[in-house]
Amino acid sequence: MLNRDEDILKAAEDWQKAGHGVALATVVETWGSAPRPAGSSLVINDDGTFLGSVSGGCVEGAVVTEALDVIETGKPKMLGVRRCRRDRLECRPVCGGTIRVFVEKVG
């Protein structure tokens, strides 16, 4: 789901006020044919609800999983997501490109 930055930040604020743990994932670098530009973001709360997009849907599930860990531990993560062979299940294809996503706890 693509949303305006204001919507994403408002959701983060509202979730925090409601007592949720919140993380923000931001595309910091792209190479090749990346689906979303640097600066694109995704906000995630501790029940797995999210708003925004870092990849147009290609890897949001994996980013949400990592964000839940960041919320729990408070330790930020830099995620590198790249194109890979389809026979490797741990890879997350990103429309032929590569992105780097920084995930941090909000607050």
Tab-separated table of N, CA, C and O in Angstrom:
chain	number	residue	atom	x	y	z
A	1	MET	N	0.843	-1.167	0.000
A	1	MET	CA	0.000	0.000	0.000
A	1	MET	C	0.893	1.237	0.000
A	1	MET	O	1.790	1.366	0.815
A	2	LEU	N	0.672	2.139	-0.929
A	2	LEU	CA	1.453	3.358	-1.023
A	2	LEU	C	0.684	4.484	-0.345
A	2	LEU	O	-0.495	4.684	-0.607
A	3	ASN	N	1.355	5.211	0.524
A	3	ASN	CA	0.727	6.300	1.253
A	3	ASN	C	1.660	7.489	1.303
A	3	ASN	O	2.865	7.359	1.125
A	4	ARG	N	1.100	8.615	1.619
A	4	ARG	CA	1.910	9.823	1.786
A	4	ARG	C	2.741	9.713	3.062
A	4	ARG	O	2.339	9.048	4.018
A	5	ASP	N	3.880	10.393	3.071
A	5	ASP	CA	4.733	10.382	4.254
A	5	ASP	C	3.973	10.849	5.493
A	5	ASP	O	4.156	10.314	6.579
A	6	GLU	N	3.091	11.838	5.314
A	6	GLU	CA	2.324	12.355	6.446
A	6	GLU	C	1.422	11.275	7.042
A	6	GLU	O	1.268	11.189	8.257
A	7	ASP	N	0.826	10.429	6.189
A	7	ASP	CA	-0.030	9.345	6.664
A	7	ASP	C	0.768	8.335	7.472
A	7	ASP	O	0.311	7.835	8.503
A	8	ILE	N	1.959	8.025	6.985
A	8	ILE	CA	2.817	7.037	7.636
A	8	ILE	C	3.268	7.547	9.003
A	8	ILE	O	3.195	6.831	10.001
A	9	LEU	N	3.688	8.790	9.068
A	9	LEU	CA	4.135	9.362	10.340
A	9	LEU	C	2.972	9.522	11.321
A	9	LEU	O	3.131	9.303	12.516
A	10	LYS	N	1.802	9.862	10.826
A	10	LYS	CA	0.621	9.990	11.674
A	10	LYS	C	0.246	8.627	12.259
A	10	LYS	O	-0.092	8.519	13.439
A	11	ALA	N	0.328	7.583	11.436
A	11	ALA	CA	0.037	6.232	11.936
A	11	ALA	C	1.023	5.861	13.039
A	11	ALA	O	0.626	5.307	14.073
A	12	ALA	N	2.302	6.157	12.837
A	12	ALA	CA	3.316	5.856	13.860
A	12	ALA	C	2.979	6.573	15.167
A	12	ALA	O	3.023	5.968	16.251
A	13	GLU	N	2.630	7.830	15.072
A	13	GLU	CA	2.281	8.613	16.261
A	13	GLU	C	1.026	8.054	16.945
A	13	GLU	O	1.005	7.868	18.164
A	14	ASP	N	0.000	7.763	16.153
A	14	ASP	CA	-1.243	7.234	16.721
A	14	ASP	C	-1.019	5.888	17.394
A	14	ASP	O	-1.551	5.636	18.480
A	15	TRP	N	-0.243	5.002	16.749
A	15	TRP	CA	0.019	3.689	17.340
A	15	TRP	C	0.794	3.814	18.642
A	15	TRP	O	0.520	3.103	19.599
A	16	GLN	N	1.764	4.720	18.668
A	16	GLN	CA	2.525	4.927	19.906
A	16	GLN	C	1.624	5.424	21.019
A	16	GLN	O	1.695	4.943	22.146
A	17	LYS	N	0.775	6.399	20.707
A	17	LYS	CA	-0.146	6.946	21.712
A	17	LYS	C	-1.093	5.867	22.230
A	17	LYS	O	-1.535	5.930	23.376
A	18	ALA	N	-1.408	4.884	21.393
A	18	ALA	CA	-2.287	3.779	21.792
A	18	ALA	C	-1.539	2.694	22.563
A	18	ALA	O	-2.134	1.689	22.957
A	19	GLY	N	-0.236	2.885	22.764
A	19	GLY	CA	0.546	1.936	23.550
A	19	GLY	C	1.270	0.859	22.770
A	19	GLY	O	1.833	-0.057	23.356
A	20	HIS	N	1.263	0.960	21.446
A	20	HIS	CA	1.962	-0.029	20.622
A	20	HIS	C	3.451	0.286	20.511
A	20	HIS	O	3.841	1.448	20.511
A	21	GLY	N	4.261	-0.772	20.366
A	21	GLY	CA	5.631	-0.606	19.927
A	21	GLY	C	5.581	-0.351	18.424
A	21	GLY	O	4.743	-0.922	17.721
A	22	VAL	N	6.476	0.507	17.930
A	22	VAL	CA	6.435	0.907	16.524
A	22	VAL	C	7.842	0.921	15.946
A	22	VAL	O	8.796	1.333	16.610
A	23	ALA	N	7.966	0.481	14.691
A	23	ALA	CA	9.238	0.562	13.964
A	23	ALA	C	8.992	1.259	12.633
A	23	ALA	O	7.896	1.197	12.067
A	24	LEU	N	10.042	1.898	12.145
A	24	LEU	CA	10.003	2.566	10.845
A	24	LEU	C	11.082	1.948	9.969
A	24	LEU	O	12.241	1.852	10.368
A	25	ALA	N	10.680	1.498	8.783
A	25	ALA	CA	11.615	0.945	7.798
A	25	ALA	C	11.721	1.949	6.656
A	25	ALA	O	10.696	2.384	6.124
A	26	THR	N	12.954	2.291	6.274
A	26	THR	CA	13.177	3.304	5.239
A	26	THR	C	14.171	2.788	4.216
A	26	THR	O	15.232	2.275	4.580
A	27	VAL	N	13.834	2.924	2.932
A	27	VAL	CA	14.772	2.581	1.862
A	27	VAL	C	15.880	3.619	1.884
A	27	VAL	O	15.617	4.815	1.753
A	28	VAL	N	17.131	3.164	2.064
A	28	VAL	CA	18.250	4.110	2.113
A	28	VAL	C	19.109	4.075	0.856
A	28	VAL	O	19.810	5.047	0.568
A	29	GLU	N	19.057	2.956	0.108
A	29	GLU	CA	19.812	2.859	-1.149
A	29	GLU	C	19.089	1.915	-2.091
A	29	GLU	O	18.448	0.968	-1.650
A	30	THR	N	19.237	2.182	-3.380
A	30	THR	CA	18.709	1.277	-4.396
A	30	THR	C	19.743	1.106	-5.498
A	30	THR	O	20.556	2.004	-5.740
A	31	TRP	N	19.704	-0.058	-6.154
A	31	TRP	CA	20.546	-0.334	-7.312
A	31	TRP	C	19.689	-1.071	-8.330
A	31	TRP	O	18.868	-1.895	-7.957
A	32	GLY	N	19.918	-0.798	-9.584
A	32	GLY	CA	19.171	-1.501	-10.628
A	32	GLY	C	17.725	-1.073	-10.658
A	32	GLY	O	17.373	0.052	-10.321
A	33	SER	N	16.871	-2.004	-11.021
A	33	SER	CA	15.452	-1.745	-11.183
A	33	SER	C	14.736	-1.937	-9.855
A	33	SER	O	14.113	-2.971	-9.614
A	34	ALA	N	14.826	-0.948	-8.976
A	34	ALA	CA	14.175	-1.028	-7.676
A	34	ALA	C	12.759	-0.479	-7.789
A	34	ALA	O	12.532	0.538	-8.438
A	35	PRO	N	11.788	-1.148	-7.163
A	35	PRO	CA	10.394	-0.743	-7.297
A	35	PRO	C	10.025	0.552	-6.579
A	35	PRO	O	9.071	1.212	-6.950
A	36	ARG	N	10.761	0.916	-5.529
A	36	ARG	CA	10.469	2.141	-4.770
A	36	ARG	C	11.774	2.904	-4.586
A	36	ARG	O	12.828	2.307	-4.381
A	37	PRO	N	11.736	4.222	-4.616
A	37	PRO	CA	12.958	5.027	-4.501
A	37	PRO	C	13.460	5.137	-3.062
A	37	PRO	O	12.722	4.873	-2.104
A	38	ALA	N	14.717	5.546	-2.921
A	38	ALA	CA	15.266	5.845	-1.600
A	38	ALA	C	14.358	6.877	-0.932
A	38	ALA	O	13.830	7.779	-1.587
A	39	GLY	N	14.153	6.702	0.372
A	39	GLY	CA	13.265	7.576	1.120
A	39	GLY	C	11.885	6.980	1.329
A	39	GLY	O	11.136	7.439	2.188
A	40	SER	N	11.536	5.954	0.567
A	40	SER	CA	10.241	5.293	0.755
A	40	SER	C	10.226	4.626	2.123
A	40	SER	O	11.246	4.130	2.600
A	41	SER	N	9.061	4.616	2.769
A	41	SER	CA	9.026	4.072	4.122
A	41	SER	C	7.794	3.236	4.401
A	41	SER	O	6.786	3.300	3.698
A	42	LEU	N	7.935	2.452	5.460
A	42	LEU	CA	6.917	1.528	5.927
A	42	LEU	C	6.932	1.622	7.442
A	42	LEU	O	7.998	1.553	8.057
A	43	VAL	N	5.776	1.819	8.058
A	43	VAL	CA	5.699	1.841	9.513
A	43	VAL	C	4.969	0.581	9.953
A	43	VAL	O	4.023	0.139	9.297
A	44	ILE	N	5.468	-0.028	11.038
A	44	ILE	CA	4.962	-1.302	11.507
A	44	ILE	C	4.699	-1.204	13.000
A	44	ILE	O	5.523	-0.643	13.737
A	45	ASN	N	3.565	-1.773	13.467
A	45	ASN	CA	3.379	-1.813	14.920
A	45	ASN	C	3.571	-3.236	15.438
A	45	ASN	O	3.772	-4.156	14.652
A	46	ASP	N	3.530	-3.376	16.752
A	46	ASP	CA	3.894	-4.648	17.373
A	46	ASP	C	2.907	-5.783	17.144
A	46	ASP	O	3.189	-6.927	17.486
A	47	ASP	N	1.755	-5.510	16.528
A	47	ASP	CA	0.868	-6.622	16.168
A	47	ASP	C	0.974	-6.978	14.688
A	47	ASP	O	0.203	-7.787	14.176
A	48	GLY	N	1.955	-6.366	13.999
A	48	GLY	CA	2.213	-6.688	12.604
A	48	GLY	C	1.449	-5.844	11.606
A	48	GLY	O	1.597	-6.024	10.398
A	49	THR	N	0.633	-4.921	12.080
A	49	THR	CA	-0.066	-4.015	11.177
A	49	THR	C	0.956	-3.059	10.577
A	49	THR	O	1.861	-2.594	11.276
A	50	PHE	N	0.826	-2.773	9.275
A	50	PHE	CA	1.784	-1.853	8.653
A	50	PHE	C	1.089	-0.937	7.658
A	50	PHE	O	-0.014	-1.204	7.200
A	51	LEU	N	1.779	0.156	7.345
A	51	LEU	CA	1.285	1.150	6.399
A	51	LEU	C	2.479	1.674	5.619
A	51	LEU	O	3.533	1.942	6.199
A	52	GLY	N	2.333	1.814	4.320
A	52	GLY	CA	3.405	2.306	3.466
A	52	GLY	C	3.981	1.180	2.631
A	52	GLY	O	3.414	0.087	2.553
A	53	SER	N	5.142	1.446	2.012
A	53	SER	CA	5.770	0.438	1.165
A	53	SER	C	7.250	0.744	0.973
A	53	SER	O	7.625	1.896	0.768
A	54	VAL	N	8.055	-0.305	1.022
A	54	VAL	CA	9.475	-0.165	0.703
A	54	VAL	C	9.835	-0.880	-0.584
A	54	VAL	O	10.924	-0.695	-1.118
A	55	SER	N	8.884	-1.702	-1.092
A	55	SER	CA	9.214	-2.465	-2.297
A	55	SER	C	8.028	-2.694	-3.223
A	55	SER	O	8.102	-3.549	-4.094
A	56	GLY	N	6.956	-2.001	-3.029
A	56	GLY	CA	5.792	-2.226	-3.860
A	56	GLY	C	5.143	-3.575	-3.619
A	56	GLY	O	4.417	-4.079	-4.457
A	57	GLY	N	5.432	-4.189	-2.474
A	57	GLY	CA	4.830	-5.465	-2.119
A	57	GLY	C	5.738	-6.669	-2.245
A	57	GLY	O	5.398	-7.744	-1.782
A	58	CYS	N	6.900	-6.513	-2.862
A	58	CYS	CA	7.792	-7.655	-3.093
A	58	CYS	C	8.369	-8.245	-1.816
A	58	CYS	O	8.524	-9.460	-1.721
A	59	VAL	N	8.731	-7.419	-0.853
A	59	VAL	CA	9.408	-7.927	0.350
A	59	VAL	C	8.836	-7.393	1.657
A	59	VAL	O	9.434	-7.562	2.710
A	60	GLU	N	7.668	-6.790	1.602
A	60	GLU	CA	7.108	-6.213	2.822
A	60	GLU	C	6.997	-7.237	3.951
A	60	GLU	O	7.292	-6.931	5.097
A	61	GLY	N	6.589	-8.462	3.653
A	61	GLY	CA	6.452	-9.488	4.682
A	61	GLY	C	7.742	-9.736	5.441
A	61	GLY	O	7.747	-9.830	6.668
A	62	ALA	N	8.849	-9.816	4.718
A	62	ALA	CA	10.150	-10.034	5.359
A	62	ALA	C	10.560	-8.818	6.191
A	62	ALA	O	11.111	-8.971	7.286
A	63	VAL	N	10.277	-7.624	5.705
A	63	VAL	CA	10.622	-6.403	6.445
A	63	VAL	C	9.779	-6.313	7.720
A	63	VAL	O	10.295	-5.958	8.781
A	64	VAL	N	8.511	-6.666	7.646
A	64	VAL	CA	7.657	-6.656	8.833
A	64	VAL	C	8.199	-7.623	9.877
A	64	VAL	O	8.281	-7.285	11.066
A	65	THR	N	8.599	-8.812	9.465
A	65	THR	CA	9.167	-9.792	10.395
A	65	THR	C	10.399	-9.227	11.100
A	65	THR	O	10.538	-9.345	12.323
A	66	GLU	N	11.291	-8.608	10.345
A	66	GLU	CA	12.493	-8.008	10.939
A	66	GLU	C	12.129	-6.837	11.845
A	66	GLU	O	12.736	-6.637	12.899
A	67	ALA	N	11.123	-6.062	11.452
A	67	ALA	CA	10.701	-4.912	12.253
A	67	ALA	C	10.147	-5.356	13.607
A	67	ALA	O	10.382	-4.690	14.627
A	68	LEU	N	9.439	-6.473	13.647
A	68	LEU	CA	8.922	-6.979	14.914
A	68	LEU	C	10.067	-7.310	15.864
A	68	LEU	O	9.982	-7.055	17.071
A	69	ASP	N	11.174	-7.836	15.326
A	69	ASP	CA	12.362	-8.102	16.142
A	69	ASP	C	12.973	-6.795	16.639
A	69	ASP	O	13.386	-6.693	17.793
A	70	VAL	N	13.022	-5.796	15.779
A	70	VAL	CA	13.568	-4.485	16.164
A	70	VAL	C	12.719	-3.866	17.277
A	70	VAL	O	13.251	-3.298	18.234
A	71	ILE	N	11.400	-3.979	17.171
A	71	ILE	CA	10.516	-3.459	18.225
A	71	ILE	C	10.808	-4.153	19.542
A	71	ILE	O	10.906	-3.521	20.592
A	72	GLU	N	10.979	-5.461	19.493
A	72	GLU	CA	11.216	-6.239	20.712
A	72	GLU	C	12.576	-5.944	21.340
A	72	GLU	O	12.694	-5.774	22.547
A	73	THR	N	13.633	-5.878	20.521
A	73	THR	CA	14.987	-5.718	21.051
A	73	THR	C	15.429	-4.264	21.179
A	73	THR	O	16.340	-3.963	21.946
A	74	GLY	N	14.838	-3.396	20.371
A	74	GLY	CA	15.266	-2.003	20.340
A	74	GLY	C	16.518	-1.775	19.523
A	74	GLY	O	16.998	-0.660	19.408
A	75	LYS	N	17.048	-2.847	18.915
A	75	LYS	CA	18.278	-2.736	18.128
A	75	LYS	C	17.941	-2.547	16.650
A	75	LYS	O	17.279	-3.397	16.044
A	76	PRO	N	18.402	-1.449	16.040
A	76	PRO	CA	18.112	-1.221	14.613
A	76	PRO	C	18.824	-2.245	13.736
A	76	PRO	O	19.802	-2.872	14.156
A	77	LYS	N	18.313	-2.389	12.517
A	77	LYS	CA	18.897	-3.330	11.559
A	77	LYS	C	19.002	-2.671	10.188
A	77	LYS	O	18.132	-1.911	9.801
A	78	MET	N	20.051	-3.039	9.469
A	78	MET	CA	20.185	-2.668	8.061
A	78	MET	C	19.941	-3.941	7.267
A	78	MET	O	20.646	-4.929	7.440
A	79	LEU	N	18.928	-3.921	6.418
A	79	LEU	CA	18.573	-5.092	5.628
A	79	LEU	C	18.979	-4.872	4.184
A	79	LEU	O	18.664	-3.838	3.603
A	80	GLY	N	19.655	-5.843	3.603
A	80	GLY	CA	19.982	-5.803	2.193
A	80	GLY	C	19.118	-6.827	1.479
A	80	GLY	O	19.099	-7.993	1.861
A	81	VAL	N	18.377	-6.399	0.498
A	81	VAL	CA	17.496	-7.298	-0.239
A	81	VAL	C	17.909	-7.216	-1.693
A	81	VAL	O	17.914	-6.147	-2.292
A	82	ARG	N	18.269	-8.370	-2.268
A	82	ARG	CA	18.778	-8.353	-3.637
A	82	ARG	C	18.127	-9.427	-4.487
A	82	ARG	O	17.523	-10.355	-3.970
A	83	ARG	N	18.290	-9.267	-5.772
A	83	ARG	CA	17.808	-10.288	-6.695
A	83	ARG	C	18.613	-11.556	-6.466
A	83	ARG	O	19.804	-11.503	-6.177
A	84	CYS	N	17.986	-12.695	-6.613
A	84	CYS	CA	18.694	-13.938	-6.380
A	84	CYS	C	18.074	-15.053	-7.198
A	84	CYS	O	17.062	-14.865	-7.859
A	85	ARG	N	18.689	-16.217	-7.126
A	85	ARG	CA	18.170	-17.384	-7.839
A	85	ARG	C	16.854	-17.813	-7.224
A	85	ARG	O	16.707	-17.844	-6.012
A	86	ARG	N	15.907	-18.181	-8.039
A	86	ARG	CA	14.582	-18.560	-7.553
A	86	ARG	C	14.593	-19.848	-6.734
A	86	ARG	O	13.656	-20.105	-5.985
A	87	ASP	N	15.629	-20.670	-6.834
A	87	ASP	CA	15.649	-21.923	-6.089
A	87	ASP	C	16.135	-21.741	-4.651
A	87	ASP	O	16.177	-22.686	-3.892
A	88	ARG	N	16.493	-20.540	-4.285
A	88	ARG	CA	16.940	-20.280	-2.916
A	88	ARG	C	15.799	-19.636	-2.148
A	88	ARG	O	15.512	-18.470	-2.317
A	89	LEU	N	15.156	-20.401	-1.292
A	89	LEU	CA	13.953	-19.936	-0.620
A	89	LEU	C	14.182	-18.750	0.303
A	89	LEU	O	13.278	-17.972	0.541
A	90	GLU	N	15.383	-18.601	0.851
A	90	GLU	CA	15.619	-17.502	1.785
A	90	GLU	C	15.764	-16.158	1.080
A	90	GLU	O	15.769	-15.125	1.710
A	91	CYS	N	15.877	-16.166	-0.221
A	91	CYS	CA	16.002	-14.919	-0.974
A	91	CYS	C	14.634	-14.299	-1.213
A	91	CYS	O	13.634	-14.988	-1.267
A	92	ARG	N	14.613	-13.012	-1.340
A	92	ARG	CA	13.394	-12.278	-1.621
A	92	ARG	C	13.621	-11.447	-2.882
A	92	ARG	O	14.248	-10.401	-2.828
A	93	PRO	N	13.147	-11.908	-4.037
A	93	PRO	CA	13.355	-11.143	-5.267
A	93	PRO	C	12.744	-9.752	-5.186
A	93	PRO	O	11.693	-9.570	-4.616
A	94	VAL	N	13.414	-8.800	-5.743
A	94	VAL	CA	12.937	-7.418	-5.739
A	94	VAL	C	12.947	-6.892	-7.161
A	94	VAL	O	13.733	-6.028	-7.512
A	95	CYS	N	12.095	-7.449	-8.000
A	95	CYS	CA	11.880	-6.921	-9.349
A	95	CYS	C	13.186	-6.693	-10.116
A	95	CYS	O	13.298	-5.741	-10.886
A	96	GLY	N	14.186	-7.513	-9.854
A	96	GLY	CA	15.448	-7.417	-10.577
A	96	GLY	C	16.449	-6.452	-9.990
A	96	GLY	O	17.575	-6.378	-10.442
A	97	GLY	N	16.097	-5.706	-8.982
A	97	GLY	CA	17.009	-4.722	-8.400
A	97	GLY	C	17.439	-5.115	-7.007
A	97	GLY	O	17.187	-6.221	-6.536
A	98	THR	N	18.108	-4.191	-6.353
A	98	THR	CA	18.586	-4.386	-4.987
A	98	THR	C	18.218	-3.159	-4.175
A	98	THR	O	18.315	-2.040	-4.670
A	99	ILE	N	17.783	-3.384	-2.940
A	99	ILE	CA	17.504	-2.261	-2.049
A	99	ILE	C	18.170	-2.514	-0.707
A	99	ILE	O	18.433	-3.652	-0.326
A	100	ARG	N	18.443	-1.439	-0.011
A	100	ARG	CA	18.916	-1.512	1.370
A	100	ARG	C	17.900	-0.748	2.212
A	100	ARG	O	17.545	0.383	1.877
A	101	VAL	N	17.427	-1.400	3.282
A	101	VAL	CA	16.371	-0.848	4.117
A	101	VAL	C	16.867	-0.763	5.562
A	101	VAL	O	17.347	-1.758	6.107
A	102	PHE	N	16.741	0.404	6.164
A	102	PHE	CA	17.109	0.606	7.563
A	102	PHE	C	15.839	0.537	8.386
A	102	PHE	O	14.850	1.222	8.101
A	103	VAL	N	15.856	-0.320	9.429
A	103	VAL	CA	14.696	-0.490	10.303
A	103	VAL	C	15.083	-0.045	11.712
A	103	VAL	O	16.068	-0.526	12.269
A	104	GLU	N	14.287	0.863	12.277
A	104	GLU	CA	14.576	1.380	13.613
A	104	GLU	C	13.307	1.473	14.427
A	104	GLU	O	12.213	1.659	13.882
A	105	LYS	N	13.452	1.337	15.738
A	105	LYS	CA	12.319	1.485	16.635
A	105	LYS	C	12.007	2.974	16.778
A	105	LYS	O	12.908	3.809	16.848
A	106	VAL	N	10.738	3.296	16.813
A	106	VAL	CA	10.298	4.676	16.970
A	106	VAL	C	10.084	4.948	18.444
A	106	VAL	O	9.491	4.144	19.157
A	107	GLY	N	10.578	6.100	18.896
A	107	GLY	CA	10.350	6.514	20.279
A	107	GLY	C	11.477	6.242	21.212
A	107	GLY	O	12.495	5.717	20.948
